[in-house]
Coordinates of C-alpha atoms and ligand atoms in Angstrom, one line a residue:
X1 CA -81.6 -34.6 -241.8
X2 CA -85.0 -35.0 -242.3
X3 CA -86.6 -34.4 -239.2
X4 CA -87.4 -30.9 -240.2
X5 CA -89.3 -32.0 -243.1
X6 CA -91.4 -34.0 -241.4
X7 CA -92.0 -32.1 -238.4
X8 CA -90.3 -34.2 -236.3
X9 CA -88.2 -32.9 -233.0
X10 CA -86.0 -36.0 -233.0
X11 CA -84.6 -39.0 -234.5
X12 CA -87.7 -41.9 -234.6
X13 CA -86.0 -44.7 -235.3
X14 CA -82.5 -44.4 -233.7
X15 CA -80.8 -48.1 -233.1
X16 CA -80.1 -47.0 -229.9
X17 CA -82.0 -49.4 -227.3
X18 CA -83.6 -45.9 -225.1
X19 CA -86.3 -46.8 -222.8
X20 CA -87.7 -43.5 -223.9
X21 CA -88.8 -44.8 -227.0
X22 CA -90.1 -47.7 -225.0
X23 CA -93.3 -49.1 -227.0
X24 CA -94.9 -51.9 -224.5
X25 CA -95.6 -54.8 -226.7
X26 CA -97.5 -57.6 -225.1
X27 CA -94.5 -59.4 -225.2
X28 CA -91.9 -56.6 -224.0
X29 CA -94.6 -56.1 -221.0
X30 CA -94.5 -60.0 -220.4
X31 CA -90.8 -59.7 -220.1
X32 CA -90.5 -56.6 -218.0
X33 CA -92.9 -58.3 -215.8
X34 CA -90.3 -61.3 -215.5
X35 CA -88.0 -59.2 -214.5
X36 CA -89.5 -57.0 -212.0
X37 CA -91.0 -59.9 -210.2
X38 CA -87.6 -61.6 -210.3
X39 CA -86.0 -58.6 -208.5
X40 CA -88.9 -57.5 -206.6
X41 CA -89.4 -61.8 -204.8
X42 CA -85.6 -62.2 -205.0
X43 CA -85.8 -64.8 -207.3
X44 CA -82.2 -65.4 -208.0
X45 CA -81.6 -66.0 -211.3
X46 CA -83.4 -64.4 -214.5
X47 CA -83.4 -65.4 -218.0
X48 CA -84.2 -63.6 -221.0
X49 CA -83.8 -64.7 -224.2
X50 CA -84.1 -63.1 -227.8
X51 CA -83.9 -63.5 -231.2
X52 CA -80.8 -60.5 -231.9
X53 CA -82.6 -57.0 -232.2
X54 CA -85.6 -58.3 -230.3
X55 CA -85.8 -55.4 -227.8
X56 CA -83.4 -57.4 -225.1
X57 CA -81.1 -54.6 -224.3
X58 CA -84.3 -51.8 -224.1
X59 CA -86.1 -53.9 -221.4
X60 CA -83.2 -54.4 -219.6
X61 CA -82.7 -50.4 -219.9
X62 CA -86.0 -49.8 -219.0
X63 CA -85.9 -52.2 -215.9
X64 CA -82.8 -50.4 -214.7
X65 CA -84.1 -47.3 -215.0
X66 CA -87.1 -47.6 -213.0
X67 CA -85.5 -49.6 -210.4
X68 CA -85.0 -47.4 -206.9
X69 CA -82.3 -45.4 -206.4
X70 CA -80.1 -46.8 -204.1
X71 CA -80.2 -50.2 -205.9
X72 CA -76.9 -51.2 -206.7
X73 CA -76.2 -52.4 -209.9
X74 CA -73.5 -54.1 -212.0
X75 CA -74.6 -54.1 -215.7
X76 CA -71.5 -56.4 -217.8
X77 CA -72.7 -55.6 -221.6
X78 CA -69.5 -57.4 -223.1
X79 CA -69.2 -60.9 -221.3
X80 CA -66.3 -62.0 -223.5
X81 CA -64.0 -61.9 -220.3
X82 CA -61.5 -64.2 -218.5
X83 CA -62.6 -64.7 -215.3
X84 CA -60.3 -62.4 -213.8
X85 CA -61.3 -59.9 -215.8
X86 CA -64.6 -60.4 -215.2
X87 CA -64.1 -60.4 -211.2
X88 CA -62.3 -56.9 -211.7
X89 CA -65.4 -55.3 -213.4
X90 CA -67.4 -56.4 -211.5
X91 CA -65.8 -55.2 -208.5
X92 CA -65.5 -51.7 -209.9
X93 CA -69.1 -51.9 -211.2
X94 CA -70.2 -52.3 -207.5
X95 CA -67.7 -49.7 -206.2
X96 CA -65.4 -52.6 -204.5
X97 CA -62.0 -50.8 -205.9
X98 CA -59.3 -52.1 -207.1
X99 CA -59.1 -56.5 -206.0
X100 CA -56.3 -58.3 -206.2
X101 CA -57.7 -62.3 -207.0
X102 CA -60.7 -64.1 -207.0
X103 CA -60.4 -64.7 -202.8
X104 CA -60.1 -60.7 -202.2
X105 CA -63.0 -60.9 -204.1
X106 CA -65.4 -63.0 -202.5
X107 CA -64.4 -61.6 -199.5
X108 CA -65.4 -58.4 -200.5
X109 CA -68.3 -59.1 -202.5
X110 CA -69.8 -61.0 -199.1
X111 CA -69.0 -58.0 -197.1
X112 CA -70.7 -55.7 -199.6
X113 CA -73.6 -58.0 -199.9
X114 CA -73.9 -57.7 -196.1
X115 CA -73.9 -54.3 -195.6
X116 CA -76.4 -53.7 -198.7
X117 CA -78.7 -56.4 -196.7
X118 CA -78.5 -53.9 -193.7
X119 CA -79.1 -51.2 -195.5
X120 CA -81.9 -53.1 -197.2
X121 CA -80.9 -52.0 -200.8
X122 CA -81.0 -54.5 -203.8
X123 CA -78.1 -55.8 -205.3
X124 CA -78.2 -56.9 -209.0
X125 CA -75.8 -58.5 -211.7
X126 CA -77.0 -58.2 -215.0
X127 CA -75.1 -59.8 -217.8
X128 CA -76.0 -58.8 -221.4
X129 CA -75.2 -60.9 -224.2
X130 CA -74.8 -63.8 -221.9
X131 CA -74.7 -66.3 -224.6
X132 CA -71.1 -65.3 -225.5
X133 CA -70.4 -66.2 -222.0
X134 CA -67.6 -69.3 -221.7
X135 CA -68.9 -72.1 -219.3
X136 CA -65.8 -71.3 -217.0
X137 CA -67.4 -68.3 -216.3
X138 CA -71.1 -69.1 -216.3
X139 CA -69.6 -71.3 -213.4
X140 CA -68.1 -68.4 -211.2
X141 CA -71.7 -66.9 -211.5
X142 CA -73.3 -69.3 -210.6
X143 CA -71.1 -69.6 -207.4
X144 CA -71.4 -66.4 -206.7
X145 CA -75.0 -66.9 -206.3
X146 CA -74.0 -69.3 -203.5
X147 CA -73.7 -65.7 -201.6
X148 CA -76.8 -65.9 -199.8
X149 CA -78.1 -65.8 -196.3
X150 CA -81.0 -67.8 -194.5
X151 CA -83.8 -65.1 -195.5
X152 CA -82.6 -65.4 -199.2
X153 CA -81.0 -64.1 -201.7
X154 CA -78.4 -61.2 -201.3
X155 CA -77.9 -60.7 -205.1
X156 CA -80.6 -61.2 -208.5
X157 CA -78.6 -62.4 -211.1
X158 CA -79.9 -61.3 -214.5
X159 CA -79.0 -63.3 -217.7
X160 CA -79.9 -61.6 -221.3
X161 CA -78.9 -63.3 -224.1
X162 CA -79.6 -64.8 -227.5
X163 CA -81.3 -68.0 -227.6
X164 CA -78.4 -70.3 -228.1
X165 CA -77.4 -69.7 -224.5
X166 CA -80.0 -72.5 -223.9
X167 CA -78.0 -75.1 -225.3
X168 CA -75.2 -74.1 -223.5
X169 CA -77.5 -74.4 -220.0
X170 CA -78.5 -77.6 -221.7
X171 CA -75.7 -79.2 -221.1
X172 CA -75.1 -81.7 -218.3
X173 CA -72.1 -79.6 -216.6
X174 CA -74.6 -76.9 -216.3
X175 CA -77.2 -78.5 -214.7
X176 CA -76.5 -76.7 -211.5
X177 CA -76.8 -73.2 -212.6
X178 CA -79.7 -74.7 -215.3
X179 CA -81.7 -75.6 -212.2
X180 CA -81.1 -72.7 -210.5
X181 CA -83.0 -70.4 -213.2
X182 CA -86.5 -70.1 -212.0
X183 CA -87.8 -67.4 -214.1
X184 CA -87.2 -67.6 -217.9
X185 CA -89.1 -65.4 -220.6
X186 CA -88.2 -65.6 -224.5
X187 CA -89.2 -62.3 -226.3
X188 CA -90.8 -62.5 -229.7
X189 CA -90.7 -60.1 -232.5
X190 CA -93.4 -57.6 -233.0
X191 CA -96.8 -58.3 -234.6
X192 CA -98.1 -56.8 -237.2
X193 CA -100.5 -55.0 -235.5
X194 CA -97.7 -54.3 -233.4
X195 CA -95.5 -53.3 -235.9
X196 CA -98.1 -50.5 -236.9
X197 CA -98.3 -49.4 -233.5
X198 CA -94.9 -49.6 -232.6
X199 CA -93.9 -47.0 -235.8
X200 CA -96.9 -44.7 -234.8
X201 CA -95.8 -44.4 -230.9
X202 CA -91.8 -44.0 -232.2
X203 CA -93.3 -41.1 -234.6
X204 CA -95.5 -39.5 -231.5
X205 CA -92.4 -39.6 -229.2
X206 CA -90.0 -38.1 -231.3
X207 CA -92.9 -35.1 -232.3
X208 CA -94.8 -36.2 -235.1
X209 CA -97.9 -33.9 -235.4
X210 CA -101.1 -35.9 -236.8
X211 CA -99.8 -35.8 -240.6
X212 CA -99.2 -39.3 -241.9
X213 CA -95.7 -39.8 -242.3
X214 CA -96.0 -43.3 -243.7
X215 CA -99.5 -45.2 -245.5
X216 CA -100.8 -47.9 -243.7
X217 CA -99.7 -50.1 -246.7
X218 CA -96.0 -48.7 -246.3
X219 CA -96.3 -49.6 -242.5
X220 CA -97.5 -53.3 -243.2
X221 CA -95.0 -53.4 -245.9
X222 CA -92.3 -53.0 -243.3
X223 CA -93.6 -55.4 -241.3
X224 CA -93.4 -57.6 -244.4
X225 CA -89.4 -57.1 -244.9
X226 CA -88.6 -57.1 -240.8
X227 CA -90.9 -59.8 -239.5
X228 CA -92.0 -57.4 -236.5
X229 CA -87.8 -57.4 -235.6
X230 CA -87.6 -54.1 -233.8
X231 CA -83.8 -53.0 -234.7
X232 CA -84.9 -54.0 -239.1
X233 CA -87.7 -51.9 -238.5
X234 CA -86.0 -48.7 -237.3
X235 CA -83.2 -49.1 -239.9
X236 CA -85.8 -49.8 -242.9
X237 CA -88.2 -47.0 -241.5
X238 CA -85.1 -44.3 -241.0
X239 CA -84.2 -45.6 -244.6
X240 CA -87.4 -45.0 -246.5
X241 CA -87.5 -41.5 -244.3
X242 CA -84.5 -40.5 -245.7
X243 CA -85.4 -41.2 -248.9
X244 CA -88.8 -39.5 -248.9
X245 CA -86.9 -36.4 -247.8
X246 CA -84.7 -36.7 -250.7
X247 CA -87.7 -37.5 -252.8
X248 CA -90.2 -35.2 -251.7
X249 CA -92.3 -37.8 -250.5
X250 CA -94.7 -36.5 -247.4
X251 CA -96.6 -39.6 -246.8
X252 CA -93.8 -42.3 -247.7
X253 CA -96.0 -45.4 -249.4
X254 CA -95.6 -49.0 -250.0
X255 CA -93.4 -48.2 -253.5
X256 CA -90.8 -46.3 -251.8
X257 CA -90.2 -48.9 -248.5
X258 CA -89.7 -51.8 -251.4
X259 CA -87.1 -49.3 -253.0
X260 CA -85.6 -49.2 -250.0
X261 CA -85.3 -52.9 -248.6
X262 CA -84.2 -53.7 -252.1
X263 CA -81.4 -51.1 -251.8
X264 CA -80.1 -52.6 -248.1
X265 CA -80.7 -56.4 -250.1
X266 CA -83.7 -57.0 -247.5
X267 CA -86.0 -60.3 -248.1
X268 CA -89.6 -60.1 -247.2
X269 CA -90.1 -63.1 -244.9
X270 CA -93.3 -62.5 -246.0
X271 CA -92.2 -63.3 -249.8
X272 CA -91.4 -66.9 -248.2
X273 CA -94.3 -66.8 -246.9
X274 CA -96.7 -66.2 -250.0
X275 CA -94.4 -69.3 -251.1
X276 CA -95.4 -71.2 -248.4
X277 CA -99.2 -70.7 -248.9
X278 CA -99.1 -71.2 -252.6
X279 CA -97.6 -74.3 -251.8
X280 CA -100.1 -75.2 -249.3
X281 CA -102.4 -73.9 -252.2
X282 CA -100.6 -76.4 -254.4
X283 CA -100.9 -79.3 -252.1
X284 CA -104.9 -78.5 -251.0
X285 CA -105.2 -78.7 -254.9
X286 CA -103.1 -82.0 -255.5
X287 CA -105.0 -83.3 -252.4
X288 CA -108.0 -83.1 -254.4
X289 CA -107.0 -84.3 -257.6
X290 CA -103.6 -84.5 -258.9
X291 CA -103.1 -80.6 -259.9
X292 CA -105.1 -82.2 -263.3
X293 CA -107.9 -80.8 -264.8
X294 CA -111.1 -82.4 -264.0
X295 CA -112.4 -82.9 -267.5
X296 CA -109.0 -85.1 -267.9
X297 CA -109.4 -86.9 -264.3
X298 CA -112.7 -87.8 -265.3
X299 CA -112.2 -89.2 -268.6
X300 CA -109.4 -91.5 -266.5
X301 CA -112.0 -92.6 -264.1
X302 CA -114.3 -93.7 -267.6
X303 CA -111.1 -95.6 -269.0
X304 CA -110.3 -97.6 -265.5
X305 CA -114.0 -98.6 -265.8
X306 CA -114.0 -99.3 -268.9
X307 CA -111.2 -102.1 -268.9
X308 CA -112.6 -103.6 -265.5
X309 CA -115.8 -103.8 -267.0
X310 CA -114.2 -105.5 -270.3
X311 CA -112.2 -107.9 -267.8
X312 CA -115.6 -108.8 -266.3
X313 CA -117.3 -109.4 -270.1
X314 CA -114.3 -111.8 -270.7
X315 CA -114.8 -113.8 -267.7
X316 CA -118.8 -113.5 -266.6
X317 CA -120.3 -113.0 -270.0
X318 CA -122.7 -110.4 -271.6
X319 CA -125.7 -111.0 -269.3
X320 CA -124.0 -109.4 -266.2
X321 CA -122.2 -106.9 -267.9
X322 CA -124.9 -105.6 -270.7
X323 CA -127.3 -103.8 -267.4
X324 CA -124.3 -102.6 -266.1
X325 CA -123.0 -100.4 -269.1
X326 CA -126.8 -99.3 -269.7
X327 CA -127.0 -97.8 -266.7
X328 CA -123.7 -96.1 -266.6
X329 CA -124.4 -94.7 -270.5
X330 CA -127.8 -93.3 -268.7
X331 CA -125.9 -91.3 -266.5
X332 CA -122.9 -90.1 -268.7
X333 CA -124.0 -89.6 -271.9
Ligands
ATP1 N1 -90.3 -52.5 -227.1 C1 -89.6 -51.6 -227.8 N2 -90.0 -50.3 -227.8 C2 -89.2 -49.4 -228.5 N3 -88.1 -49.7 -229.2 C3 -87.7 -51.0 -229.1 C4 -88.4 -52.0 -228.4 N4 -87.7 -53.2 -228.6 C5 -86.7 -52.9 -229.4 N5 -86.6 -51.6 -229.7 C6 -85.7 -50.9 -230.5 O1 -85.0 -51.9 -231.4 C7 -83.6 -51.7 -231.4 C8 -82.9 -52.9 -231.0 O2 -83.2 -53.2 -229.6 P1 -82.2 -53.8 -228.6 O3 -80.8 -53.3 -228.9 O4 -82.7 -53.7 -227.3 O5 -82.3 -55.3 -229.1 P2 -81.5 -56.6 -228.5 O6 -82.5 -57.7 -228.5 O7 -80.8 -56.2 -227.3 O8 -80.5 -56.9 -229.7 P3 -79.1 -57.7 -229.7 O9 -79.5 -59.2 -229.7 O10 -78.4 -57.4 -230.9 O11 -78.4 -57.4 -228.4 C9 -83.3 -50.5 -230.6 O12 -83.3 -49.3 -231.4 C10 -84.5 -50.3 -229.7 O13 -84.8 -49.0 -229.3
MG2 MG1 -78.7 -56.2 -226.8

């Protein structure tokens, strides 16, 4: 709707995880790296793991679409599957036909795995959203990995999930496939130098022309209300672009982007934040004297030596005392 107005030839901020809008964050490069080492040393199993809207799905994308060829792939993007069910997509995934039980299909899958070994093409399994997966079934995967030869692996296994699938590897019946991980990568959210580079590379790609589309305040004021999350960002940014279309707005500022995240009930992590550091404020304060003001700490301090110095009158006697208060109405009054 608005592209035309800001000279745009396609949607920035689609939710849709395309590679093509891939921005290479340090961490989205660290975890692409994982990957392609993984599948270029047959490393078995991969793990990735992501906070949701991280940018999971895109590297995985991304990966897939660089790989060769004649790599054959099985990508299983719903893992909320019975076993069975999970053996049937898979086998139709890899181009096994139709099975018709879990035996058929280790037969088959070894035979496959043999002839792709010949033909020296890669084999991978990725599961995404592999947290949702049941233990029963991170099991079967797990023994499917058993599918190997003497030179190695036949088959990468790629996991992609949110991080709770961690306590479920945690736990002591998983120790065998836990152990069996040996690359894991957790992807973090977005900087917010990041952010601002992230939005500028989404704009370029989609045809934005030099004209500032959104301030530099607007941009850090996203970052503010997303915390760097990828999938917030594109669905505040395509937000506050709507609305500066409908507003007339050609450089969309900071005002307009807390209109927005106030419309779609969005809290600034950043607001928590500010409350953090004043309390740190508060507490560097206390630390040094109570939150009081001095004038009222000090007069405290006088008091306290005051009725010590009247304790020690009552039990030493004027002679010790008398030098003592000379010298302390010297220096304070
Ligand atoms: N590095 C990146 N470069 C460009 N766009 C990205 C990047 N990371 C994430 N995105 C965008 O953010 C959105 C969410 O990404 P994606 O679907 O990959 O997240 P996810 O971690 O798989 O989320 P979920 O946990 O819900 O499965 C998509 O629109 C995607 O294009
Ligand atoms: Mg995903």
């Amino acid at each position: 709707m608005y592209l035309k107005f800001y000279g745009l030839e396609t949607n920035p901020f689609s939710i849709a995880p395309d590679p093509r809008f891939f921005y290479g964050s340090e961490a989205h490069r660290e975890g692409l790296a994982h990957l392609q080492y993984g599948m270029s040393q047959q490393k078995g199993f991969v793990l990735i793991t992501g906070e949701v809207g991280t940018g999971k799905t895109t590297l995985l994308n991304l990966l897939l679409s660089e790989l060769p060829t004649d790599t054959r792939i099985a990508m299983i993007a719903n893992p909320k599957l019975s076993t069975n069910e999970f053996f049937h997509l898979t086998a139709r995934a890899f181009g096994l036909g139709e099975i018709r039980d879990k035996a058929d299909f280790l037969v088959r899958m070894g035979q496959f795995l043999e002839t792709a070994k010949k033909n020296r093409q890669d084999v991978v399994l990725v599961v995404d959203e592999a947290h949702t997966l049941s233990s029963e079934l991170l099991e079967e995967i797990r023994l499917l990995s058993n599918l190997e030869t003497p030179q190695g692996k036949l088959m990468n296994i790629i996991l992609v999930g949110q991080p709770e699938i961690k306590e479920t590897l945690a736990k002591p019946d998983m120790r065998a496939l836990n152990q069996r991980i040996t690359l894991r990568y957790k992807l973090r959210p977005l900087t917010r130098q990041e952010t601002r580079e992230y939005i500028l590379v989404r704009l370029g790609r989609a045809g934005a022309k030099d004209a500032e589309i959104f301030s530099m305040p607007a941009i850090d004021r996203i970052f503010d209300y997303t915390g760097g999350i990828p999938r917030m960002i594109n669905i505040l940014a395509d937000k506050a672009m709507l609305t500066g279309f409908v507003k007339d707005i050609r450089t969309i500022d900071e005002k307009t982007i807390d209109e927005c995240a106030q419309e779609m009930e969005m809290k600034p992590p950043a607001e928590e934040d500010h409350h953090l550091q004043s309390r740190i404020a508060i507490g560097t304060r206390r630390s040094r004297g109570s939150g009081k003001p001095l004038g009222f700490r000090l007069a405290l301090m006088l008091c306290i030596i005051l009725i010590i110095l009247a304790a020690m009158a009552a039990y030493w006697g004027r002679e010790v005392i008398n030098p003592i208060l000379s010298i302390l109405s010297e220096r304070f009054f």
